[in-house]
Short mmCIF file of C-alpha atoms in Angstrom, two decimals:
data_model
loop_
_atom_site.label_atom_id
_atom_site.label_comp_id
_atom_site.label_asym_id
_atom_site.label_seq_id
_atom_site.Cartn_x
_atom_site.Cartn_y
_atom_site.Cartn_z
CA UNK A 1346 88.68 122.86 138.16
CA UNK A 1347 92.51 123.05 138.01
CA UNK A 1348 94.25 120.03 136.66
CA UNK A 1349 95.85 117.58 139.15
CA UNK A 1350 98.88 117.64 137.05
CA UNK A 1351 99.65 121.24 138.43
CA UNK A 1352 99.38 120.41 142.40
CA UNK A 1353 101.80 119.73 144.44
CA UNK A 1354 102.00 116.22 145.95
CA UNK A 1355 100.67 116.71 148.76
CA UNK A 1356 97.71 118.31 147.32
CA UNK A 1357 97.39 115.97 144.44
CA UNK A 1358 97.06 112.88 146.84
CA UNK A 1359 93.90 115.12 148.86
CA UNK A 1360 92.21 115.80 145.41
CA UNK A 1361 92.47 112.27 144.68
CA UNK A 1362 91.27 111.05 147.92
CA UNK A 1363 88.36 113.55 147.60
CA UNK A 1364 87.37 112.22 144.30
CA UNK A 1365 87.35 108.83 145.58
CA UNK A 1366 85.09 109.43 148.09
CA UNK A 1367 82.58 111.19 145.93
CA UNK A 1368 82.47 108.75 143.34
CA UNK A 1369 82.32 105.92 146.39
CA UNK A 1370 79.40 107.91 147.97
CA UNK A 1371 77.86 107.98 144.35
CA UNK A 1372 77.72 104.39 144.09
CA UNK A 1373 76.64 104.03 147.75
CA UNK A 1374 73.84 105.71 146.68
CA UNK A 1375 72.94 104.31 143.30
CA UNK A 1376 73.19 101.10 145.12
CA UNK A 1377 70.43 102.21 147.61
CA UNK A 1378 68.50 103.19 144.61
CA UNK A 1379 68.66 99.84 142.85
CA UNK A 1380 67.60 98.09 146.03
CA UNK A 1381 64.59 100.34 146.15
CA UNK A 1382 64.26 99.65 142.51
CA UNK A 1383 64.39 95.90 142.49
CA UNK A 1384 62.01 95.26 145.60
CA UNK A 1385 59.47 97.21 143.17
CA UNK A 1386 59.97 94.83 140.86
CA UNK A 1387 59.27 92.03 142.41
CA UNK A 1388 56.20 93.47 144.24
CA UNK A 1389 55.05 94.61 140.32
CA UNK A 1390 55.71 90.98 139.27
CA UNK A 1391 54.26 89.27 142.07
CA UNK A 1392 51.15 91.72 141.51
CA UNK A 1393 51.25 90.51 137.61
CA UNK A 1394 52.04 93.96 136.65
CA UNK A 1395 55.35 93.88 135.01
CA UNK A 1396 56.21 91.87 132.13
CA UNK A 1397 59.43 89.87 132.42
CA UNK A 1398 60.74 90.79 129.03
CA UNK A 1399 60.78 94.90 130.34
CA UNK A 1400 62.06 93.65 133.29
CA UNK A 1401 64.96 91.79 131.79
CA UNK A 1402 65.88 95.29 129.83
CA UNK A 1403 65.13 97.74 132.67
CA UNK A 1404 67.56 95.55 134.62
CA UNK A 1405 70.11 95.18 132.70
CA UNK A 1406 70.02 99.00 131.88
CA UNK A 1407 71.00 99.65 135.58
CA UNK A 1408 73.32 96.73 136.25
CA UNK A 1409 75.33 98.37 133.20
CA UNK A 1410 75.12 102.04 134.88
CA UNK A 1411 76.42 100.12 138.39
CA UNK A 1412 78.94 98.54 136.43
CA UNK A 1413 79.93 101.77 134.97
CA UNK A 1414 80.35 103.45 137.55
CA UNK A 1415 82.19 101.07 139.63
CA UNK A 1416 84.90 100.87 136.31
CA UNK A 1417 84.94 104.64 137.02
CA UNK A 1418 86.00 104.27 140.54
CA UNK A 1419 88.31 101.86 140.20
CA UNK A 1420 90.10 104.05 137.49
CA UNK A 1421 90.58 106.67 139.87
CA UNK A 1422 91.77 104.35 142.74
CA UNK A 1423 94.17 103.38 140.08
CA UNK A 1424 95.11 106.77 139.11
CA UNK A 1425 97.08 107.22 142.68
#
């Protein structure tokens, strides 16, 4: 990949909108994923077959990766 510092203008704002998007669509779907993931979670501790303390870490584990990646697209929102 070239760096943006060598397009033009013109081309430098479409490489930035295009990495917006993909890191948007990337949290789109992570978010999907961690709606799938938490409604298994409460079915598994409604069944009695999670323990709360696993839970607690799993879920912090992927709010943090959310959380990530949202600070990732707001740094290249920023980067405009």
């Amino acid at each position: 990949m070239n760096k943006i510092e060598n397009f033009s203008p013109e081309e430098k704002s479409t490489e930035l909108d295009r990495r917006f998007n993909e890191a948007y669509k990337e949290i789109d779907q992570r978010c999907e994923v961690f709606g799938n993931y938490l409604r298994n979670i409460v079915a598994s501790l409604r069944a009695g077959t999670a323990k709360e303390k696993d839970v607690r870490i799993l879920l912090r584990d992927e709010i943090d990766g959310l959380l990530y990646s949202v600070q990732h697209l707001d740094d290249k929102k920023h980067k405009k």
